[in-house]
CSV table of C-alpha atoms in Angstrom, one decimal:
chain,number,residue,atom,x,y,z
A,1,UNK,CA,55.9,62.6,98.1
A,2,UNK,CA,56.0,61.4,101.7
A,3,UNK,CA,58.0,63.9,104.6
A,4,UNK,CA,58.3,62.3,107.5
A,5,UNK,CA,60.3,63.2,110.8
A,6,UNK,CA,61.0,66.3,112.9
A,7,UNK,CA,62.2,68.3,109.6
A,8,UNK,CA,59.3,67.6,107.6
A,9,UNK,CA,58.2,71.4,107.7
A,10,UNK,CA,61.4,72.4,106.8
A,11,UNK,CA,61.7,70.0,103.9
A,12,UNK,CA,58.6,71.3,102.7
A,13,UNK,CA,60.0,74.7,102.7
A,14,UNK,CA,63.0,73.9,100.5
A,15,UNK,CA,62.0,71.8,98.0
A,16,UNK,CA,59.4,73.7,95.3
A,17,UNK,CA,56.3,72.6,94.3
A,18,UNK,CA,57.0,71.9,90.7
A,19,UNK,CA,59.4,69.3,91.6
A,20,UNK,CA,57.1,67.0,93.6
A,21,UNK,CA,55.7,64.5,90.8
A,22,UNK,CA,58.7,64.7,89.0
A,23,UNK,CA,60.6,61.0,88.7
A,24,UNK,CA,63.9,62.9,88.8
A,25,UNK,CA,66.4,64.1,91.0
A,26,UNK,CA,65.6,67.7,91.7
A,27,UNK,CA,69.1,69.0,92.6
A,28,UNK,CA,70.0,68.5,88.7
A,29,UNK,CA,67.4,70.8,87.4
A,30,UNK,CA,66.9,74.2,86.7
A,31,UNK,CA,64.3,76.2,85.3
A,32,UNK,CA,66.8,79.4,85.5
A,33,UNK,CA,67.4,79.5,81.7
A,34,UNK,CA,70.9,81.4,80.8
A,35,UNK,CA,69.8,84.9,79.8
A,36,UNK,CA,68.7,84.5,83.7
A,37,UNK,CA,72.4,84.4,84.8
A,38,UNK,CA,73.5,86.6,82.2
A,39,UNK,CA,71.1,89.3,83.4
A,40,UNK,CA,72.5,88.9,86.8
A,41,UNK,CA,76.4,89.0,85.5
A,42,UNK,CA,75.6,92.0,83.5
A,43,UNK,CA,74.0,94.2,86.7
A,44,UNK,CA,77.2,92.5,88.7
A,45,UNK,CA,79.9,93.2,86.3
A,46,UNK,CA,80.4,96.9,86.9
A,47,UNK,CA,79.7,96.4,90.5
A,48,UNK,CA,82.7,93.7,90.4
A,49,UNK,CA,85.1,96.0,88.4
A,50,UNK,CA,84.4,98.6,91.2
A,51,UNK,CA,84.8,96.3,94.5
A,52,UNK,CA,88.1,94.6,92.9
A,53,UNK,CA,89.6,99.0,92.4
A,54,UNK,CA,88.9,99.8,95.2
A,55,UNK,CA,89.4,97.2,97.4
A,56,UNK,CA,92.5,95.4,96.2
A,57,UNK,CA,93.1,93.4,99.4
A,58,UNK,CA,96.1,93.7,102.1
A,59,UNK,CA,99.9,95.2,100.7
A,60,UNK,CA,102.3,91.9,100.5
A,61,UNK,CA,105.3,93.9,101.5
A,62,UNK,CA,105.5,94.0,105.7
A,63,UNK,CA,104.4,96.6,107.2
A,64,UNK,CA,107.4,98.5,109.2
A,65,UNK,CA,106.2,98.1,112.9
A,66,UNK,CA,106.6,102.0,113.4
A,67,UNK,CA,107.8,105.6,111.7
A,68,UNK,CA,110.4,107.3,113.5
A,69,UNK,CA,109.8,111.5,113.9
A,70,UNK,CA,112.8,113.7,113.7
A,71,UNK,CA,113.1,116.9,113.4
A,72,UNK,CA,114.9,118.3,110.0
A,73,UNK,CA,117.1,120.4,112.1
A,74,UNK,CA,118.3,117.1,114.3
A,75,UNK,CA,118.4,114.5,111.6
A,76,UNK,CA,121.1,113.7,109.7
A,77,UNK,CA,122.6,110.1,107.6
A,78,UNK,CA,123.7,108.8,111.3
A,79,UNK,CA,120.5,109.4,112.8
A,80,UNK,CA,119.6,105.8,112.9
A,81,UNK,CA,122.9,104.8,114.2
A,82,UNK,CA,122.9,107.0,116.9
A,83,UNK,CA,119.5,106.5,118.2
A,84,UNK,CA,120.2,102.8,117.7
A,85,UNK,CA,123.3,103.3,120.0
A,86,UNK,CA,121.5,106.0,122.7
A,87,UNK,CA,118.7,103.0,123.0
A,88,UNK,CA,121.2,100.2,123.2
A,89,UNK,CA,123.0,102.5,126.4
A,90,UNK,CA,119.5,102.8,127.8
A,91,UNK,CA,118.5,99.3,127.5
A,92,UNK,CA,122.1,98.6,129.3
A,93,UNK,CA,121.0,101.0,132.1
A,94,UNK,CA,117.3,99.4,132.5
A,95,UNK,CA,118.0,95.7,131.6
A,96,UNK,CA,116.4,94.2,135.0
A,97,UNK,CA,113.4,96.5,134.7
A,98,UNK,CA,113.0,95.7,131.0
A,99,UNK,CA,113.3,92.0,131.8
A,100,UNK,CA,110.3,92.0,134.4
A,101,UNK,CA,107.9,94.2,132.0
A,102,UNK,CA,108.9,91.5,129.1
A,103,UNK,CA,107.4,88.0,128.7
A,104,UNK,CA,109.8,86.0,126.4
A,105,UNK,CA,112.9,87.0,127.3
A,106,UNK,CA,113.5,88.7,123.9
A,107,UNK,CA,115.9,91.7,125.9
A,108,UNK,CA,119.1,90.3,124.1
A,109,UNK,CA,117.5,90.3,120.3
A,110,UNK,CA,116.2,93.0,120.7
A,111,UNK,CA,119.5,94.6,122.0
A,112,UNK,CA,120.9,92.9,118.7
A,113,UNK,CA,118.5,94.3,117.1
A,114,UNK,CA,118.6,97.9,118.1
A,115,UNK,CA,122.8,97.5,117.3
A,116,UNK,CA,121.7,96.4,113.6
A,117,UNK,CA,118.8,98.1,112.1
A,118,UNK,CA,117.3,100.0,114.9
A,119,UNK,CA,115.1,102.3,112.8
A,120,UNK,CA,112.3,100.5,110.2
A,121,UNK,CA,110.4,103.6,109.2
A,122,UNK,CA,111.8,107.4,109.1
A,123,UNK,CA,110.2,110.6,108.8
A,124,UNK,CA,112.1,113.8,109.3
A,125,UNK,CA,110.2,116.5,110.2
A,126,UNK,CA,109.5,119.9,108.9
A,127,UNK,CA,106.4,120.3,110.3
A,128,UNK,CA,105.1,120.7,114.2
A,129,UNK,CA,109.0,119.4,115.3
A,130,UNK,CA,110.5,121.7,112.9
A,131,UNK,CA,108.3,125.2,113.6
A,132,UNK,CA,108.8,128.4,111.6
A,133,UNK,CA,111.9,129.3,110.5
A,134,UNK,CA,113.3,131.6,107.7
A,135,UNK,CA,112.8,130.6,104.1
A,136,UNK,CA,116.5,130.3,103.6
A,137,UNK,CA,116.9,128.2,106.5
A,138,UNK,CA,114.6,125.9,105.8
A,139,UNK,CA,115.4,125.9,102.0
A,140,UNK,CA,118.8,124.8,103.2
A,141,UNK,CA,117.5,121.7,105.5
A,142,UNK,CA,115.0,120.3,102.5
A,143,UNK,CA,118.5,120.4,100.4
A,144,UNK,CA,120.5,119.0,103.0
A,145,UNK,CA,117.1,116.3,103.9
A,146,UNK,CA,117.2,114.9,100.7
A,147,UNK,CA,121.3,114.8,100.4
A,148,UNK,CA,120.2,112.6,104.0
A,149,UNK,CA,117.5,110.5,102.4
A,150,UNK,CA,119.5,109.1,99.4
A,151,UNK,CA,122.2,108.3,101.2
A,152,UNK,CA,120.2,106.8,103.9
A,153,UNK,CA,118.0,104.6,101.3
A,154,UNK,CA,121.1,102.8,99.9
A,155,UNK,CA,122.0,101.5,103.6
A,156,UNK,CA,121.6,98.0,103.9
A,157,UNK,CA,120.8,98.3,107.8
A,158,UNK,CA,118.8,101.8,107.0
A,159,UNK,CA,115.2,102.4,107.3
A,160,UNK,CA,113.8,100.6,104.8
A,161,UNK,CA,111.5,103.3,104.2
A,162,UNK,CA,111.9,106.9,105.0
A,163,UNK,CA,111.0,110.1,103.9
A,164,UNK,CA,109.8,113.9,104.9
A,165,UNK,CA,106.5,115.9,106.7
A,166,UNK,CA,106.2,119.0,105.2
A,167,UNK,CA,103.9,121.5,106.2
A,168,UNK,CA,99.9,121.1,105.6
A,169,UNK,CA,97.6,122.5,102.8
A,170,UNK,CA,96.0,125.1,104.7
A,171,UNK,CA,96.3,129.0,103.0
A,172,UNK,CA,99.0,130.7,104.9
A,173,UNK,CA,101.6,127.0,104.9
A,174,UNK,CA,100.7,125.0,101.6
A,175,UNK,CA,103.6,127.0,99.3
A,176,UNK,CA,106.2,127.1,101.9
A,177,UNK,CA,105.2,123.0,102.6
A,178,UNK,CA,105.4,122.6,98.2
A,179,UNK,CA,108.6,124.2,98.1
A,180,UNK,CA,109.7,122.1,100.9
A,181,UNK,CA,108.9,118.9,98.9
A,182,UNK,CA,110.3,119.8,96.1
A,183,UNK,CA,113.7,120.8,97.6
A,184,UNK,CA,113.9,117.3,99.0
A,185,UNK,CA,113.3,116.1,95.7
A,186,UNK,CA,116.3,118.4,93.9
A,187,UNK,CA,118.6,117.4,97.0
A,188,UNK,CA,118.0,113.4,96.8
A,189,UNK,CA,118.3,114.0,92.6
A,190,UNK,CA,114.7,112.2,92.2
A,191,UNK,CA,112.8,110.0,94.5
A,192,UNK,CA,114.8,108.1,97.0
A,193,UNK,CA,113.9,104.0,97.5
A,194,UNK,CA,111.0,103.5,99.9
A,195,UNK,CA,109.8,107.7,100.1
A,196,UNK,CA,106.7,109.0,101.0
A,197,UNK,CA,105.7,112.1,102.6
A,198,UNK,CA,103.4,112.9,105.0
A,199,UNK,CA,100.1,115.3,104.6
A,200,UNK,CA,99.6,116.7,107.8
A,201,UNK,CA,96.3,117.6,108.7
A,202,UNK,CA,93.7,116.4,106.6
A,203,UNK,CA,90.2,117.8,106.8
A,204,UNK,CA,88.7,117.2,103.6
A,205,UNK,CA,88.4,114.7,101.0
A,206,UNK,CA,89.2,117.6,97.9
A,207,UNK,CA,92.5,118.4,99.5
A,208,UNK,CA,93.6,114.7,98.2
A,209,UNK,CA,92.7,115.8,94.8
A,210,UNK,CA,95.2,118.6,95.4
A,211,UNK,CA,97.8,116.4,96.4
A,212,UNK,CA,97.5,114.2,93.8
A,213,UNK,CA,97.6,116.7,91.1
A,214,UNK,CA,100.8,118.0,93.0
A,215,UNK,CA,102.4,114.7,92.8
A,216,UNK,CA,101.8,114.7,89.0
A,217,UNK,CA,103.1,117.7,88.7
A,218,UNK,CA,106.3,117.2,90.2
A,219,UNK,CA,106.7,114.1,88.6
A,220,UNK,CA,106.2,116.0,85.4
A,221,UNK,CA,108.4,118.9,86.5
A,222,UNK,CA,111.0,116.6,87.5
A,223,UNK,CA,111.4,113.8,84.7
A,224,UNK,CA,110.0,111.2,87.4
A,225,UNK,CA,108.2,107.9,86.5
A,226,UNK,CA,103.9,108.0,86.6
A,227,UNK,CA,102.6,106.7,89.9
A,228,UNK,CA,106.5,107.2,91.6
A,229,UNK,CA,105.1,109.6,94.3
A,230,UNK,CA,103.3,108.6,96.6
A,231,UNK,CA,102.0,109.8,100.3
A,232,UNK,CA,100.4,108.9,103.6
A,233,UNK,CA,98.0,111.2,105.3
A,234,UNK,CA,97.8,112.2,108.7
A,235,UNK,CA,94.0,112.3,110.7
A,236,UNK,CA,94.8,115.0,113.4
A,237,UNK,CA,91.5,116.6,112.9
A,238,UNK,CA,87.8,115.3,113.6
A,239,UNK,CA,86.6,116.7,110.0
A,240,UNK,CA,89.0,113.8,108.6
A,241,UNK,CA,87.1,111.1,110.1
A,242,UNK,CA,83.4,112.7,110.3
A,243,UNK,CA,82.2,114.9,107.5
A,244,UNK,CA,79.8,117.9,107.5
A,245,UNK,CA,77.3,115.7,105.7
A,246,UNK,CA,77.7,112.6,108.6
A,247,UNK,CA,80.1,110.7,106.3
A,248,UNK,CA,83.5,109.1,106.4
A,249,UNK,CA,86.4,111.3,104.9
A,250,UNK,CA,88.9,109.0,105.3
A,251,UNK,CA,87.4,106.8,103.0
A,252,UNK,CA,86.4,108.6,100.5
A,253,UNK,CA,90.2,109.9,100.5
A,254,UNK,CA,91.8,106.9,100.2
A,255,UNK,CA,89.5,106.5,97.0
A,256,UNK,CA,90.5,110.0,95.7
A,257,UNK,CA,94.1,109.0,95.8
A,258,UNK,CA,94.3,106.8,93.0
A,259,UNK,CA,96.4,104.1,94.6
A,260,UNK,CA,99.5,107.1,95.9
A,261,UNK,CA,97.8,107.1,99.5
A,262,UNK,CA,99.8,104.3,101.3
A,263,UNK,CA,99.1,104.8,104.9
A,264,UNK,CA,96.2,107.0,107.9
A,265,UNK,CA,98.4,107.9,110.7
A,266,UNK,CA,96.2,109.0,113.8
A,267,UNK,CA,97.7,112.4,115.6
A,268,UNK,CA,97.2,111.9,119.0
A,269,UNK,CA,97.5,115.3,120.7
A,270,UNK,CA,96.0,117.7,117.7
A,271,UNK,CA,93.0,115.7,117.4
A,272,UNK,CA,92.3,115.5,121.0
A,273,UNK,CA,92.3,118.9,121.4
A,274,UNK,CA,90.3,119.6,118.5
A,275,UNK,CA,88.0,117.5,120.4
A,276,UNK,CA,88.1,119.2,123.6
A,277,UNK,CA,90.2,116.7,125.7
A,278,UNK,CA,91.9,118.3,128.3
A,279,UNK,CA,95.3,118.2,127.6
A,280,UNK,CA,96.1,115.7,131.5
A,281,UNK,CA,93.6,113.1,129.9
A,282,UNK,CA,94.9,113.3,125.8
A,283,UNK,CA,96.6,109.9,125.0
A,284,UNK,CA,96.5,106.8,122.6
A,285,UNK,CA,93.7,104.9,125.0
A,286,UNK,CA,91.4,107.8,124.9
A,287,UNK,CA,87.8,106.9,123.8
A,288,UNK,CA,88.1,109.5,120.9
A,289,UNK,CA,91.2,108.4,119.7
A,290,UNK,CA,89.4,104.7,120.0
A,291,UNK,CA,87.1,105.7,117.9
A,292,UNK,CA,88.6,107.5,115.5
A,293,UNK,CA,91.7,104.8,114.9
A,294,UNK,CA,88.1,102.2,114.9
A,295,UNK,CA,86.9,104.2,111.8
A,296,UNK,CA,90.5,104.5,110.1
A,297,UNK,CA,90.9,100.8,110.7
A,298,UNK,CA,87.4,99.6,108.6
A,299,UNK,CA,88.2,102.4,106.0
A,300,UNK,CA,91.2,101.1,104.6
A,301,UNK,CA,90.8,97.7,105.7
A,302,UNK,CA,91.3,95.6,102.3
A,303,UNK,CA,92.1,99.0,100.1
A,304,UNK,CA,96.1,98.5,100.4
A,305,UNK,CA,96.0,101.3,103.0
A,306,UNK,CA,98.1,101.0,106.5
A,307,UNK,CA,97.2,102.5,109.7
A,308,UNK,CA,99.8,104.1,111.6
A,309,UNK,CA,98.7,104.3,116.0
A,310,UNK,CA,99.8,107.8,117.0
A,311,UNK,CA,102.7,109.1,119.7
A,312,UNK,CA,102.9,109.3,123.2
A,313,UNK,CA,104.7,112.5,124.6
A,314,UNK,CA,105.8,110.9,128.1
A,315,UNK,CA,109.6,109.6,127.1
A,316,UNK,CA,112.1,107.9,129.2
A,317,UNK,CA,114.2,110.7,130.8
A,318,UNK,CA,113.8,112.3,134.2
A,319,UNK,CA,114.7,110.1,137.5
A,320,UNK,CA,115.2,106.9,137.5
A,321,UNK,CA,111.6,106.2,139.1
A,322,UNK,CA,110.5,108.3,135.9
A,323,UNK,CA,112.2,106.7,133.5
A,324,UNK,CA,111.0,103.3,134.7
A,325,UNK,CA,107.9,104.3,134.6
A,326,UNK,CA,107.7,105.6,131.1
A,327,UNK,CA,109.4,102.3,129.9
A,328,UNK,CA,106.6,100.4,131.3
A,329,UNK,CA,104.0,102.8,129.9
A,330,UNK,CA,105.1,102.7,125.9
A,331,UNK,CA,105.7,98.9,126.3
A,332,UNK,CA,101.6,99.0,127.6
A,333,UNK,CA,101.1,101.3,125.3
A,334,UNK,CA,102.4,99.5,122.3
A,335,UNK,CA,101.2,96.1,123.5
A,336,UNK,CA,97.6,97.4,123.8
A,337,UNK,CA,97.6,98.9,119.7
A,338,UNK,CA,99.1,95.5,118.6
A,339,UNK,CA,96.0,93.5,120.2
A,340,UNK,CA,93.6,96.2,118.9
A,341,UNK,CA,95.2,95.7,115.2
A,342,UNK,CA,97.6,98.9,115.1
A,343,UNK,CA,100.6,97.3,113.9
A,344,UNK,CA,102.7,100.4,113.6
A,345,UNK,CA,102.8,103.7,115.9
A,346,UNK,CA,105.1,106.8,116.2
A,347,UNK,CA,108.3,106.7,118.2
A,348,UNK,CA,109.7,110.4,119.2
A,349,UNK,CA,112.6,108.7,121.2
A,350,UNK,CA,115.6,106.7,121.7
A,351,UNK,CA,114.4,105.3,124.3
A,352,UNK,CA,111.1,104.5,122.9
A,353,UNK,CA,112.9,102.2,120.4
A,354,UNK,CA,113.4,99.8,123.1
A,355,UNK,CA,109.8,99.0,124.0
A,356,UNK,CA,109.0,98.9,120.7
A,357,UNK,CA,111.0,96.4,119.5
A,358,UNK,CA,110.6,94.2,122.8
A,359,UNK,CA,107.2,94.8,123.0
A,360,UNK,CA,106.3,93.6,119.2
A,361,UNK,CA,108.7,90.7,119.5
A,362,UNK,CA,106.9,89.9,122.6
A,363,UNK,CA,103.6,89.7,121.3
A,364,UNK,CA,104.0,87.8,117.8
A,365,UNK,CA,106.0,85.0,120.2
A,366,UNK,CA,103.0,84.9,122.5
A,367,UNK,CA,100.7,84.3,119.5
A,368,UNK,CA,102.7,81.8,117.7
A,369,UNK,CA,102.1,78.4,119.7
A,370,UNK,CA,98.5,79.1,119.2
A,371,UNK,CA,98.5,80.2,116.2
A,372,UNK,CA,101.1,77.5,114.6
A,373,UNK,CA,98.8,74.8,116.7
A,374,UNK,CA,95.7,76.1,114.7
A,375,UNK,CA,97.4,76.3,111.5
A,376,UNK,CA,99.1,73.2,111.7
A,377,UNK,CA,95.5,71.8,112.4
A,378,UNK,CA,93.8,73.7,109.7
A,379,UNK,CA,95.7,72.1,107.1
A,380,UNK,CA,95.7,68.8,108.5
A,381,UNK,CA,91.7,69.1,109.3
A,382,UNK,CA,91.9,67.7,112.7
A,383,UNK,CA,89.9,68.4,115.0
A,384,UNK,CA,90.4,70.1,118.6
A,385,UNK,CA,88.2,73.2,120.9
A,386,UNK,CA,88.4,75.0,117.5
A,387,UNK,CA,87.1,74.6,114.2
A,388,UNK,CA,88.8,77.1,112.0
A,389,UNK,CA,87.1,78.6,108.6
A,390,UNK,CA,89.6,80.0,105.6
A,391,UNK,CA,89.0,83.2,107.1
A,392,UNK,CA,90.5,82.6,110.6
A,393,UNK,CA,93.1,80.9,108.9
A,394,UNK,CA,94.0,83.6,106.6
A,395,UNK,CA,94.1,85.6,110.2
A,396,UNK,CA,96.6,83.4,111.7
A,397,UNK,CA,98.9,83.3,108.7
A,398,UNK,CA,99.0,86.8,108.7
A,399,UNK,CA,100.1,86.9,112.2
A,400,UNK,CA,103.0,84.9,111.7
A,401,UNK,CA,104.1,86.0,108.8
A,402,UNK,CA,103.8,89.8,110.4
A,403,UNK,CA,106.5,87.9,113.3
A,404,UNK,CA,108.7,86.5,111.1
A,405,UNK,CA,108.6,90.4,109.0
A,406,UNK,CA,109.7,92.3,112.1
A,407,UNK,CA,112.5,89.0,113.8
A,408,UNK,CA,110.3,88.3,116.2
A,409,UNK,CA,111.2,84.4,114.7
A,410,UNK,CA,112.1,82.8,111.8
A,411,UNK,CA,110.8,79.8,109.6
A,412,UNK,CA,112.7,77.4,111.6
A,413,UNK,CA,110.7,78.0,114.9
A,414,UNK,CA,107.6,78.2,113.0
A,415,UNK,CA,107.9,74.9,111.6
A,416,UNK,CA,109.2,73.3,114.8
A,417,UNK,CA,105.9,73.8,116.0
A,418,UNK,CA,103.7,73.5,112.7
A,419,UNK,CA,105.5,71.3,110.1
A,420,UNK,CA,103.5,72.2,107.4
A,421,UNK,CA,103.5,75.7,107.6
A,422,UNK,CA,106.5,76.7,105.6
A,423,UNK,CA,106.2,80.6,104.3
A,424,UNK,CA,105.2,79.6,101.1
A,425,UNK,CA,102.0,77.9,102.7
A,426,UNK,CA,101.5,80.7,104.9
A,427,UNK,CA,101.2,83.1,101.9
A,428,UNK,CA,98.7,80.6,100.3
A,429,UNK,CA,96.6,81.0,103.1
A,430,UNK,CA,96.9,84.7,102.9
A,431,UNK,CA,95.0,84.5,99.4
A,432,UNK,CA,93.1,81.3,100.5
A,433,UNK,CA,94.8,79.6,97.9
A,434,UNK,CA,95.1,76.4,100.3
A,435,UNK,CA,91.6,74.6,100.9
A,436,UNK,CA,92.0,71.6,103.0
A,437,UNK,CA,90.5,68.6,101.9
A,438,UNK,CA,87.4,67.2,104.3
C-alpha cells in the first residue's frame, strides 16, 4: 500500500498492520468480537447507573434570581407587599441615579415589577436576624410563620417559593431549631407550596444524614408525602467546603441528601471571619469567598443543586450621597455574581430589591442580541467569527431562557431577533435534543 504526501506518517499511524494486504475497505471491519463490547458494557454499566443518580443534570423550573431574609419577628403575609412598595418609593426618590448606573433603560419594568411581584424567593428568619429569645416567644412566631407561609403560598403575586431558617445543628441550638421547624409545620397544617428550609452552618457531611432522617421523621410524624421535605444548606464555614482529610464537603453532602438538598447558599460575613478577614475587607468579591462560591459552583454543577451568592451588609439608607452610593454598589455587586454564574444572592432590604431586579434585567438584555445572533446561527449552520458546538449552544439557550424566567423579555423579543428560536427550541437545546444538520 502506497502513502504518499505530507501525512503519510500519520497515515501510517492510524491504519493497522493487519489491514494492509486486505482487498477491503478497512473502516467496515472489526476484529472486536461482541463479548469485547459486552465486557466493556458490563465494567460501564454500574458506573453509568452511578453518574446518571448523581448527576441528574440542571432543575427545569427557573431559578428565583434571589431569597429574601426577614426576620420572624418583622415578617408577616404583607411583607412582600410592603417591601415591594418601600422599594417602589425609593426607586421614585433615586430614579436619575438609577437611570445613569442602568444600561437598557429597564427603570420602568422594573418599577412594574417591584409594584407586582416584588419578592421571588422568601426566607423568614429565626436564626442570626431573629437571636435568642424565650421558648414561648419563639414558639409563638414558628406558629404564627407558618399561619404567614400558607397564606403567602396561595398568592398569585407571592414568592413563589418561601420558607423558614431555623437554628443550626450544633449541641446547645439543634432542639430549639427542631422544634422550630416543626411548629412551622403544625401552623401552615403541612408543607406549604414551594417550602424549604434552610441549614445554617454546615460543617460536615454526617450532619446531612441528620437532616435527612429529620425530614423523614417529620414527614412520618406529620402524615406528610415521602420526599415532600426538602432543604437548602448554608456554607458559612470553611470545614463545609475543605474537609479535615483535603476533600470537598459540599459534595459529598449534596450526595448524602438523597435528592431533598435543593440549593448551597454562601454566608458572606461568618465565613469570612472564620477565615480571618478583617471584618473592613469581608464582602462578596473577597478572594475567599471566590473561592469558596468556585468550589460550590463545580460541586453541584449538573446534580440539580442551585447556588445562592451571599449578602452585602452596606444598604441604602444614610445621606443622600450614602444612599447613592450603596445603590451603585449592590447593582456592581449583583452584576459581577451574574457574569461569574451566581444567578441568585441574598437581599436584606427594600432597597436592595431595586438593583436587583434592574441589575438582572440588565444583564440577560445585554446578552440577548449576542446570544439570539448565535443561536439563530446555530440552528441555521451559517457561518460567522464563531463556530458554536451543542455545548455553547446549550449555554446560550439557557441564558435566554433564564431572561425570559425572571421578565427581563419575552418570546416575542427573542424571536424578533432569532426567528427560530421559539421556547420550545430553546429547551431542545437545553437537552441537546436539536442537532443541526451540516
Amino acid at each position: 500500500m502506497r502513502r504518499d504526501g505530507p501525512n503519510a506518517a500519520d497515515q501510517a499511524t492510524r491504519i493497522p498492520h493487519f489491514w494492509e494486504d486486505r482487498d477491503v475497505n478497512p473502516q467496515y471491519l472489526s476484529r472486536l468480537p461482541d463479548s469485547g463490547f459486552d465486557r466493556v458494557d458490563a465494567l460501564l454499566a454500574p458506573v453509568d447507573d452511578d453518574l446518571a443518580a448523581a448527576f441528574p443534570g440542571d432543575r427545569q423550573q427557573p431559578q428565583p434570581i434571589h431569597t429574601v431574609y426577614v426576620s420572624a419577628a418583622d415578617a408577616g403575609p404583607d411583607t412582600p407587599r410592603v417591601w415591594g412598595e418601600q422599594a417602589v418609593e425609593l426607586l421614585d426618590r433615586y430614579a436619575d441615579a438609577l437611570s445613569e448606573i442602568g444600561t437598557t433603560g429597564a427603570l420602568p419594568d422594573v418599577r412594574a415589577t417591584l409594584g407586582r411581584s416584588p419578592i421571588q424567593d422568601l426566607r423568614i428568619d429565626f436564626e442570626d436576624g431573629y437571636g435568642w429569645r424565650s421558648d414561648d416567644v419563639e414558639d409563638a412566631a414558628a406558629l404564627e410563620t407558618g399561619r404567614t407561609l400558607r397564606q403567602l403560598s396561595s398568592d398569585l403575586s407571592g414568592p413563589r417559593s418561601l420558607g423558614i431558617r431555623a437554628k443550626g445543628l450544633a449541641p446547645h441550638e439543634r432542639r430549639r431549631g427542631i422544634r422550630t421547624l416543626e411548629l412551622v409545620l403544625e401552623g401552615a397544617g403541612g408543607v406549604p407550596d414551594g417550602f424549604v428550609f434552610t441549614v445554617p452552618k454546615l460543617r460536615a457531611a454526617q450532619q446531612v444524614t441528620a437532616v435527612v432522617a429529620l425530614c423523614e421523621e417529620l414527614e412520618s410524624a406529620y402524615g406528610l408525602p415521602d420526599g415532600s421535605l426538602r432543604f437548602e444548606l448554608q456554607i458559612e464555614s470553611p470545614q463545609a467546603v475543605l474537609g479535615p482529610d483535603g476533600t470537598v464537603t459540599v459534595a459529598k453532602a449534596i450526595q448524602l441528601a438523597e435528592g431533598r438538598c435543593t440549593g448551597l447558599h454562601y454566608g458572606t460575613y461568618d465565613y469570612s471571619a472564620a477565615c480571618g478577614i478583617a471584618s473592613r475587607f469581608q464582602s462578596l468579591e473577597h478572594p475567599v469567598a471566590d473561592h469558596a462560591k468556585s468550589v460550590m459552583l463545580v460541586a453541584a454543577a449538573q446534580t440539580g443543586v442551585w447556588v445562592c451568592d451571599g449578602s452585602t451588609q452596606v444598604v441604602p439608607q444614610g445621606s443622600d450621597e450614602e444612599i447613592r452610593a450603596a445603590l451603585a454598589r449592590h447593582y456592581r455587586l449583583v452584576t459581577r455574581s451574574l457574569e461569574r454564574g451566581y444567578y441568585q444572592g441574598w437581599d436584606m432590604h427594600p432597597g436592595h430589591l431595586i438593583t436587583r431586579w434592574l441589575a438582572t434585567f440588565d444583564f440577560y438584555r445585554d446578552a440577548l442580541p449576542a446570544a439570539a445572533t448565535r443561536l439563530q446561527a446555530y440552528l441555521d449552520r451559517q457561518g460567522g467569527g464563531v463556530m458554536d458546538e451543542p455545548a455553547t449552544a446549550q449555554a446560550l439557550a439557557t441564558v435566554v431562557l433564564r431572561g425570559l424566567a425572571c421578565g427581563a423579555f419575552d418570546e416575542d423579543a427573542v424571536r424578533a431577533q432569532a426567528p427560530g428560536c421559539t421556547v420550545d427550541t430553546l429547551r431542545d437545546l437545553l437537552t441537546r435534543a436539536v442537532v443541526p444538520e451540516i
